[in-house]
Amino acid sequence: MMSLASTLGRFEAPRNTPEQEAAAAAWKEGQRRLKVEERLARSGVPSRYRSASLDGCDRRIADWAASPSDVLLLRGDVGRGKTHAACAVLIANAAERTVLFATSLDLLRDFRSVFDGAAREADVMGRYRNVGLLAVDDLGKERPTDWALSKLFDVLDARIRTGKPTIVTTQYNSIDLTSRMASDGNVETAKAIVSRLGDRRNAVVAFDGPDRRLPTGRSSEPSRHPHAGRARGQRR
């Protein structure tokens, strides 16, 4: 007489047909796309960049996107493709983590709402500190107050300490960025922010070449970073 154990050992669960396997894979892919769409809808990524792709991006950007950590700093003059690349990284990661795109003006406006009492500090700061992947676009374009600068430092410092990756784009070199952010007098905080962005553990990619927004494809001014590494094939 055969034991129950020996009988179960001979039992094989029925296998899915190729059609069932294909249907399961299609359902799984549909769920993944739905999650991406929902996250991007809340991400703040501008509509013009919703189809941004890592194809053609500098290899260092694609490598960082595959395993985001610390900071990805994209630096170069206007129209070189920094925003396009930042959004492409966000989109590539939207299935695995929450993503958020914000211009420097967005951040300062939100910080100002806290200062004015129109929003709770915990809500605003938590939004930027806790999102899975944050992109801050055009850092230095807006000159922050001393109070807003301290909040920007808090956000970046908290993300770095907790291992949450951050993308930052700027058209300024370290000296100019420090000067612009310290316009309200807080030089030490501005230096601390720039130091964290330029940390050797971060990925820093410089964008040069012509301004891709111009019809002729030619820049209206020389690149500010003639000796830095190149990142071609992108649009801002």
PDB file of C-alpha atoms in Angstrom:
ATOM      1  CA  MET A   1       0.000   0.000   0.000  1.00  0.00           C
ATOM      2  CA  MET A   2       1.417   3.372  -1.015  1.00  0.00           C
ATOM      3  CA  SER A   3       1.849   6.007   1.657  1.00  0.00           C
ATOM      4  CA  LEU A   4       0.362   9.491   1.339  1.00  0.00           C
ATOM      5  CA  ALA A   5       3.851  10.987   1.117  1.00  0.00           C
ATOM      6  CA  SER A   6       4.837   8.790  -1.797  1.00  0.00           C
ATOM      7  CA  THR A   7       1.564   9.580  -3.563  1.00  0.00           C
ATOM      8  CA  LEU A   8       2.054  13.343  -3.169  1.00  0.00           C
ATOM      9  CA  GLY A   9       5.602  12.971  -4.370  1.00  0.00           C
ATOM     10  CA  ARG A  10       4.333  11.629  -7.700  1.00  0.00           C
ATOM     11  CA  PHE A  11       1.769  14.426  -8.077  1.00  0.00           C
ATOM     12  CA  GLU A  12       2.624  17.266 -10.459  1.00  0.00           C
ATOM     13  CA  ALA A  13       0.676  20.503 -10.504  1.00  0.00           C
ATOM     14  CA  PRO A  14      -0.807  21.254 -13.909  1.00  0.00           C
ATOM     15  CA  ARG A  15       1.259  23.640 -15.987  1.00  0.00           C
ATOM     16  CA  ASN A  16      -0.146  26.749 -17.585  1.00  0.00           C
ATOM     17  CA  THR A  17      -0.624  26.679 -21.315  1.00  0.00           C
ATOM     18  CA  PRO A  18       1.412  29.118 -23.443  1.00  0.00           C
ATOM     19  CA  GLU A  19      -1.756  31.163 -23.837  1.00  0.00           C
ATOM     20  CA  GLN A  20      -2.223  31.362 -20.072  1.00  0.00           C
ATOM     21  CA  GLU A  21       1.421  32.327 -19.566  1.00  0.00           C
ATOM     22  CA  ALA A  22       1.076  35.075 -22.175  1.00  0.00           C
ATOM     23  CA  ALA A  23      -2.114  36.342 -20.561  1.00  0.00           C
ATOM     24  CA  ALA A  24      -0.456  36.433 -17.149  1.00  0.00           C
ATOM     25  CA  ALA A  25       2.538  38.302 -18.520  1.00  0.00           C
ATOM     26  CA  ALA A  26       0.263  40.801 -20.278  1.00  0.00           C
ATOM     27  CA  TRP A  27      -1.703  41.380 -17.059  1.00  0.00           C
ATOM     28  CA  LYS A  28       1.509  41.908 -15.100  1.00  0.00           C
ATOM     29  CA  GLU A  29       2.802  44.391 -17.675  1.00  0.00           C
ATOM     30  CA  GLY A  30      -0.534  46.196 -17.656  1.00  0.00           C
ATOM     31  CA  GLN A  31      -0.353  46.566 -13.883  1.00  0.00           C
ATOM     32  CA  ARG A  32       3.204  47.878 -14.129  1.00  0.00           C
ATOM     33  CA  ARG A  33       2.202  50.473 -16.724  1.00  0.00           C
ATOM     34  CA  LEU A  34      -0.787  51.522 -14.648  1.00  0.00           C
ATOM     35  CA  LYS A  35       1.452  52.065 -11.633  1.00  0.00           C
ATOM     36  CA  VAL A  36       3.862  54.122 -13.748  1.00  0.00           C
ATOM     37  CA  GLU A  37       1.034  56.230 -15.155  1.00  0.00           C
ATOM     38  CA  GLU A  38      -0.412  56.877 -11.713  1.00  0.00           C
ATOM     39  CA  ARG A  39       2.952  57.883 -10.279  1.00  0.00           C
ATOM     40  CA  LEU A  40       3.811  60.117 -13.222  1.00  0.00           C
ATOM     41  CA  ALA A  41       0.414  61.798 -12.978  1.00  0.00           C
ATOM     42  CA  ARG A  42       1.380  62.910  -9.458  1.00  0.00           C
ATOM     43  CA  SER A  43       5.062  63.485 -10.201  1.00  0.00           C
ATOM     44  CA  GLY A  44       5.052  67.021 -11.566  1.00  0.00           C
ATOM     45  CA  VAL A  45       6.961  65.911 -14.685  1.00  0.00           C
ATOM     46  CA  PRO A  46       5.985  68.465 -17.373  1.00  0.00           C
ATOM     47  CA  SER A  47       3.791  67.047 -20.137  1.00  0.00           C
ATOM     48  CA  ARG A  48       6.393  67.875 -22.777  1.00  0.00           C
ATOM     49  CA  TYR A  49       8.808  65.457 -21.089  1.00  0.00           C
ATOM     50  CA  ARG A  50       6.402  62.590 -20.369  1.00  0.00           C
ATOM     51  CA  SER A  51       7.903  60.597 -23.249  1.00  0.00           C
ATOM     52  CA  ALA A  52      11.521  61.350 -22.327  1.00  0.00           C
ATOM     53  CA  SER A  53      13.761  58.333 -22.775  1.00  0.00           C
ATOM     54  CA  LEU A  54      17.247  57.360 -21.688  1.00  0.00           C
ATOM     55  CA  ASP A  55      18.018  56.463 -25.301  1.00  0.00           C
ATOM     56  CA  GLY A  56      20.800  58.773 -26.420  1.00  0.00           C
ATOM     57  CA  CYS A  57      21.606  59.912 -22.889  1.00  0.00           C
ATOM     58  CA  ASP A  58      25.158  59.909 -21.632  1.00  0.00           C
ATOM     59  CA  ARG A  59      26.098  56.410 -20.438  1.00  0.00           C
ATOM     60  CA  ARG A  60      26.822  57.718 -16.945  1.00  0.00           C
ATOM     61  CA  ILE A  61      23.225  58.932 -16.675  1.00  0.00           C
ATOM     62  CA  ALA A  62      21.828  55.592 -17.830  1.00  0.00           C
ATOM     63  CA  ASP A  63      24.101  53.744 -15.388  1.00  0.00           C
ATOM     64  CA  TRP A  64      22.961  55.958 -12.508  1.00  0.00           C
ATOM     65  CA  ALA A  65      19.313  55.493 -13.502  1.00  0.00           C
ATOM     66  CA  ALA A  66      19.748  51.719 -13.333  1.00  0.00           C
ATOM     67  CA  SER A  67      20.781  51.957  -9.664  1.00  0.00           C
ATOM     68  CA  PRO A  68      20.119  55.445  -8.252  1.00  0.00           C
ATOM     69  CA  SER A  69      22.158  56.493  -5.219  1.00  0.00           C
ATOM     70  CA  ASP A  70      23.324  59.737  -3.643  1.00  0.00           C
ATOM     71  CA  VAL A  71      23.132  62.613  -6.151  1.00  0.00           C
ATOM     72  CA  LEU A  72      23.126  62.884  -9.931  1.00  0.00           C
ATOM     73  CA  LEU A  73      24.255  66.433 -10.791  1.00  0.00           C
ATOM     74  CA  LEU A  74      23.581  67.604 -14.355  1.00  0.00           C
ATOM     75  CA  ARG A  75      25.374  70.848 -15.144  1.00  0.00           C
ATOM     76  CA  GLY A  76      25.482  72.991 -18.292  1.00  0.00           C
ATOM     77  CA  ASP A  77      24.097  76.017 -20.095  1.00  0.00           C
ATOM     78  CA  VAL A  78      20.436  76.352 -20.999  1.00  0.00           C
ATOM     79  CA  GLY A  79      19.075  74.214 -23.810  1.00  0.00           C
ATOM     80  CA  ARG A  80      21.632  71.418 -23.505  1.00  0.00           C
ATOM     81  CA  GLY A  81      19.293  68.615 -22.431  1.00  0.00           C
ATOM     82  CA  LYS A  82      19.531  68.557 -18.649  1.00  0.00           C
ATOM     83  CA  THR A  83      15.798  68.628 -17.929  1.00  0.00           C
ATOM     84  CA  HIS A  84      15.102  66.006 -20.603  1.00  0.00           C
ATOM     85  CA  ALA A  85      17.675  63.689 -19.028  1.00  0.00           C
ATOM     86  CA  ALA A  86      16.373  64.278 -15.496  1.00  0.00           C
ATOM     87  CA  CYS A  87      12.809  63.450 -16.540  1.00  0.00           C
ATOM     88  CA  ALA A  88      13.994  60.376 -18.436  1.00  0.00           C
ATOM     89  CA  VAL A  89      15.582  59.067 -15.233  1.00  0.00           C
ATOM     90  CA  LEU A  90      12.384  59.709 -13.276  1.00  0.00           C
ATOM     91  CA  ILE A  91      10.274  57.892 -15.879  1.00  0.00           C
ATOM     92  CA  ALA A  92      12.694  54.959 -15.987  1.00  0.00           C
ATOM     93  CA  ASN A  93      12.330  54.564 -12.206  1.00  0.00           C
ATOM     94  CA  ALA A  94       8.604  55.198 -11.810  1.00  0.00           C
ATOM     95  CA  ALA A  95       7.735  51.494 -11.687  1.00  0.00           C
ATOM     96  CA  GLU A  96      10.060  50.840  -8.742  1.00  0.00           C
ATOM     97  CA  ARG A  97       9.645  53.990  -6.625  1.00  0.00           C
ATOM     98  CA  THR A  98       7.700  57.225  -6.224  1.00  0.00           C
ATOM     99  CA  VAL A  99       9.152  60.109  -8.233  1.00  0.00           C
ATOM    100  CA  LEU A 100       8.844  63.886  -8.036  1.00  0.00           C
ATOM    101  CA  PHE A 101       9.950  66.688 -10.370  1.00  0.00           C
ATOM    102  CA  ALA A 102      10.192  70.257  -9.071  1.00  0.00           C
ATOM    103  CA  THR A 103      11.857  73.392 -10.368  1.00  0.00           C
ATOM    104  CA  SER A 104      13.813  75.531  -7.939  1.00  0.00           C
ATOM    105  CA  LEU A 105      10.927  78.008  -8.177  1.00  0.00           C
ATOM    106  CA  ASP A 106       8.487  75.257  -7.120  1.00  0.00           C
ATOM    107  CA  LEU A 107      10.596  74.513  -4.045  1.00  0.00           C
ATOM    108  CA  LEU A 108      10.936  78.151  -3.035  1.00  0.00           C
ATOM    109  CA  ARG A 109       7.224  78.744  -3.568  1.00  0.00           C
ATOM    110  CA  ASP A 110       6.396  75.776  -1.327  1.00  0.00           C
ATOM    111  CA  PHE A 111       8.895  76.890   1.310  1.00  0.00           C
ATOM    112  CA  ARG A 112       7.374  80.366   1.191  1.00  0.00           C
ATOM    113  CA  SER A 113       3.908  78.902   1.797  1.00  0.00           C
ATOM    114  CA  VAL A 114       5.237  77.410   5.029  1.00  0.00           C
ATOM    115  CA  PHE A 115       6.846  80.693   6.069  1.00  0.00           C
ATOM    116  CA  ASP A 116       3.596  82.551   5.330  1.00  0.00           C
ATOM    117  CA  GLY A 117       1.562  80.023   7.312  1.00  0.00           C
ATOM    118  CA  ALA A 118      -0.394  78.803   4.270  1.00  0.00           C
ATOM    119  CA  ALA A 119       0.907  75.227   4.570  1.00  0.00           C
ATOM    120  CA  ARG A 120       2.189  72.919   7.283  1.00  0.00           C
ATOM    121  CA  GLU A 121       5.958  72.553   7.347  1.00  0.00           C
ATOM    122  CA  ALA A 122       5.716  68.814   8.013  1.00  0.00           C
ATOM    123  CA  ASP A 123       3.631  68.332   4.857  1.00  0.00           C
ATOM    124  CA  VAL A 124       5.833  70.394   2.561  1.00  0.00           C
ATOM    125  CA  MET A 125       9.166  69.179   3.863  1.00  0.00           C
ATOM    126  CA  GLY A 126       7.972  65.591   4.077  1.00  0.00           C
ATOM    127  CA  ARG A 127       6.921  65.654   0.425  1.00  0.00           C
ATOM    128  CA  TYR A 128      10.450  66.494  -0.694  1.00  0.00           C
ATOM    129  CA  ARG A 129      12.336  64.517   1.916  1.00  0.00           C
ATOM    130  CA  ASN A 130      10.468  61.234   1.584  1.00  0.00           C
ATOM    131  CA  VAL A 131       9.760  60.747  -2.125  1.00  0.00           C
ATOM    132  CA  GLY A 132      11.656  57.815  -3.608  1.00  0.00           C
ATOM    133  CA  LEU A 133      13.440  59.847  -6.286  1.00  0.00           C
ATOM    134  CA  LEU A 134      13.481  63.656  -6.419  1.00  0.00           C
ATOM    135  CA  ALA A 135      14.584  65.877  -9.299  1.00  0.00           C
ATOM    136  CA  VAL A 136      15.288  69.565  -8.602  1.00  0.00           C
ATOM    137  CA  ASP A 137      15.500  71.490 -11.863  1.00  0.00           C
ATOM    138  CA  ASP A 138      17.375  74.757 -12.507  1.00  0.00           C
ATOM    139  CA  LEU A 139      18.937  75.130  -9.073  1.00  0.00           C
ATOM    140  CA  GLY A 140      20.289  78.650  -8.698  1.00  0.00           C
ATOM    141  CA  LYS A 141      17.931  80.235 -11.197  1.00  0.00           C
ATOM    142  CA  GLU A 142      15.894  81.695  -8.342  1.00  0.00           C
ATOM    143  CA  ARG A 143      17.694  83.467  -5.516  1.00  0.00           C
ATOM    144  CA  PRO A 144      16.428  82.099  -2.172  1.00  0.00           C
ATOM    145  CA  THR A 145      15.969  83.978   1.061  1.00  0.00           C
ATOM    146  CA  ASP A 146      18.133  82.942   3.981  1.00  0.00           C
ATOM    147  CA  TRP A 147      15.198  80.989   5.472  1.00  0.00           C
ATOM    148  CA  ALA A 148      14.364  79.195   2.213  1.00  0.00           C
ATOM    149  CA  LEU A 149      18.029  78.333   1.718  1.00  0.00           C
ATOM    150  CA  SER A 150      18.106  76.666   5.123  1.00  0.00           C
ATOM    151  CA  LYS A 151      15.052  74.596   4.168  1.00  0.00           C
ATOM    152  CA  LEU A 152      16.680  73.569   0.890  1.00  0.00           C
ATOM    153  CA  PHE A 153      19.719  72.432   2.853  1.00  0.00           C
ATOM    154  CA  ASP A 154      17.458  70.468   5.221  1.00  0.00           C
ATOM    155  CA  VAL A 155      15.829  68.650   2.302  1.00  0.00           C
ATOM    156  CA  LEU A 156      19.072  67.748   0.519  1.00  0.00           C
ATOM    157  CA  ASP A 157      20.885  66.816   3.718  1.00  0.00           C
ATOM    158  CA  ALA A 158      18.013  64.611   4.921  1.00  0.00           C
ATOM    159  CA  ARG A 159      17.805  62.791   1.597  1.00  0.00           C
ATOM    160  CA  ILE A 160      21.534  62.156   1.481  1.00  0.00           C
ATOM    161  CA  ARG A 161      21.603  60.916   5.089  1.00  0.00           C
ATOM    162  CA  THR A 162      18.676  58.542   4.537  1.00  0.00           C
ATOM    163  CA  GLY A 163      19.968  57.203   1.218  1.00  0.00           C
ATOM    164  CA  LYS A 164      17.233  58.660  -0.989  1.00  0.00           C
ATOM    165  CA  PRO A 165      18.602  59.513  -4.461  1.00  0.00           C
ATOM    166  CA  THR A 166      18.286  63.023  -5.846  1.00  0.00           C
ATOM    167  CA  ILE A 167      18.791  64.574  -9.284  1.00  0.00           C
ATOM    168  CA  VAL A 168      19.821  68.230  -9.519  1.00  0.00           C
ATOM    169  CA  THR A 169      20.196  70.292 -12.687  1.00  0.00           C
ATOM    170  CA  THR A 170      21.886  73.683 -12.813  1.00  0.00           C
ATOM    171  CA  GLN A 171      23.416  76.003 -15.374  1.00  0.00           C
ATOM    172  CA  TYR A 172      25.995  77.333 -12.911  1.00  0.00           C
ATOM    173  CA  ASN A 173      29.429  76.184 -11.875  1.00  0.00           C
ATOM    174  CA  SER A 174      30.180  75.766  -8.161  1.00  0.00           C
ATOM    175  CA  ILE A 175      31.414  79.316  -7.610  1.00  0.00           C
ATOM    176  CA  ASP A 176      28.498  80.979  -9.390  1.00  0.00           C
ATOM    177  CA  LEU A 177      25.950  78.658  -7.768  1.00  0.00           C
ATOM    178  CA  THR A 178      27.293  79.467  -4.317  1.00  0.00           C
ATOM    179  CA  SER A 179      27.175  83.183  -5.061  1.00  0.00           C
ATOM    180  CA  ARG A 180      23.593  83.095  -6.305  1.00  0.00           C
ATOM    181  CA  MET A 181      22.277  81.009  -3.441  1.00  0.00           C
ATOM    182  CA  ALA A 182      24.086  83.163  -0.876  1.00  0.00           C
ATOM    183  CA  SER A 183      22.597  86.397  -2.228  1.00  0.00           C
ATOM    184  CA  ASP A 184      20.689  86.873   1.058  1.00  0.00           C
ATOM    185  CA  GLY A 185      23.894  86.567   3.053  1.00  0.00           C
ATOM    186  CA  ASN A 186      24.006  82.928   4.199  1.00  0.00           C
ATOM    187  CA  VAL A 187      27.292  81.990   2.574  1.00  0.00           C
ATOM    188  CA  GLU A 188      28.012  79.025   4.843  1.00  0.00           C
ATOM    189  CA  THR A 189      24.740  77.257   4.042  1.00  0.00           C
ATOM    190  CA  ALA A 190      25.210  77.905   0.320  1.00  0.00           C
ATOM    191  CA  LYS A 191      28.711  76.437   0.503  1.00  0.00           C
ATOM    192  CA  ALA A 192      27.403  73.412   2.399  1.00  0.00           C
ATOM    193  CA  ILE A 193      24.790  72.716  -0.292  1.00  0.00           C
ATOM    194  CA  VAL A 194      27.288  73.056  -3.143  1.00  0.00           C
ATOM    195  CA  SER A 195      29.761  70.849  -1.270  1.00  0.00           C
ATOM    196  CA  ARG A 196      27.187  68.094  -0.894  1.00  0.00           C
ATOM    197  CA  LEU A 197      26.268  68.295  -4.577  1.00  0.00           C
ATOM    198  CA  GLY A 198      29.906  68.088  -5.645  1.00  0.00           C
ATOM    199  CA  ASP A 199      30.798  65.185  -3.365  1.00  0.00           C
ATOM    200  CA  ARG A 200      33.087  62.683  -5.116  1.00  0.00           C
ATOM    201  CA  ARG A 201      30.581  59.902  -4.425  1.00  0.00           C
ATOM    202  CA  ASN A 202      28.027  61.642  -6.636  1.00  0.00           C
ATOM    203  CA  ALA A 203      27.667  61.310 -10.396  1.00  0.00           C
ATOM    204  CA  VAL A 204      28.398  64.646 -12.107  1.00  0.00           C
ATOM    205  CA  VAL A 205      27.707  65.033 -15.826  1.00  0.00           C
ATOM    206  CA  ALA A 206      28.417  68.248 -17.716  1.00  0.00           C
ATOM    207  CA  PHE A 207      26.383  69.217 -20.778  1.00  0.00           C
ATOM    208  CA  ASP A 208      27.933  71.326 -23.503  1.00  0.00           C
ATOM    209  CA  GLY A 209      27.543  71.717 -27.250  1.00  0.00           C
ATOM    210  CA  PRO A 210      24.974  73.933 -29.007  1.00  0.00           C
ATOM    211  CA  ASP A 211      21.705  75.170 -27.577  1.00  0.00           C
ATOM    212  CA  ARG A 212      19.240  72.601 -28.939  1.00  0.00           C
ATOM    213  CA  ARG A 213      16.325  74.997 -28.588  1.00  0.00           C
ATOM    214  CA  LEU A 214      17.595  77.268 -31.331  1.00  0.00           C
ATOM    215  CA  PRO A 215      16.290  76.515 -34.872  1.00  0.00           C
ATOM    216  CA  THR A 216      19.811  76.530 -36.252  1.00  0.00           C
ATOM    217  CA  GLY A 217      21.078  74.219 -33.508  1.00  0.00           C
ATOM    218  CA  ARG A 218      23.807  76.746 -32.738  1.00  0.00           C
ATOM    219  CA  SER A 219      24.432  78.237 -29.339  1.00  0.00           C
ATOM    220  CA  SER A 220      23.891  81.943 -28.762  1.00  0.00           C
ATOM    221  CA  GLU A 221      26.837  82.017 -26.353  1.00  0.00           C
ATOM    222  CA  PRO A 222      29.922  79.910 -25.598  1.00  0.00           C
ATOM    223  CA  SER A 223      29.591  76.999 -23.176  1.00  0.00           C
ATOM    224  CA  ARG A 224      30.472  77.817 -19.575  1.00  0.00           C
ATOM    225  CA  HIS A 225      32.073  74.427 -19.154  1.00  0.00           C
ATOM    226  CA  PRO A 226      34.475  73.918 -22.070  1.00  0.00           C
ATOM    227  CA  HIS A 227      36.653  71.416 -20.213  1.00  0.00           C
ATOM    228  CA  ALA A 228      33.964  69.215 -18.674  1.00  0.00           C
ATOM    229  CA  GLY A 229      32.708  65.863 -19.924  1.00  0.00           C
ATOM    230  CA  ARG A 230      30.133  65.915 -22.711  1.00  0.00           C
ATOM    231  CA  ALA A 231      26.567  64.666 -22.748  1.00  0.00           C
ATOM    232  CA  ARG A 232      25.210  64.679 -26.269  1.00  0.00           C
ATOM    233  CA  GLY A 233      22.106  63.570 -28.067  1.00  0.00           C
ATOM    234  CA  GLN A 234      19.666  65.183 -25.636  1.00  0.00           C
ATOM    235  CA  ARG A 235      17.229  68.048 -25.556  1.00  0.00           C
ATOM    236  CA  ARG A 236      16.355  70.173 -22.590  1.00  0.00           C
TER     237      ARG A 236
END
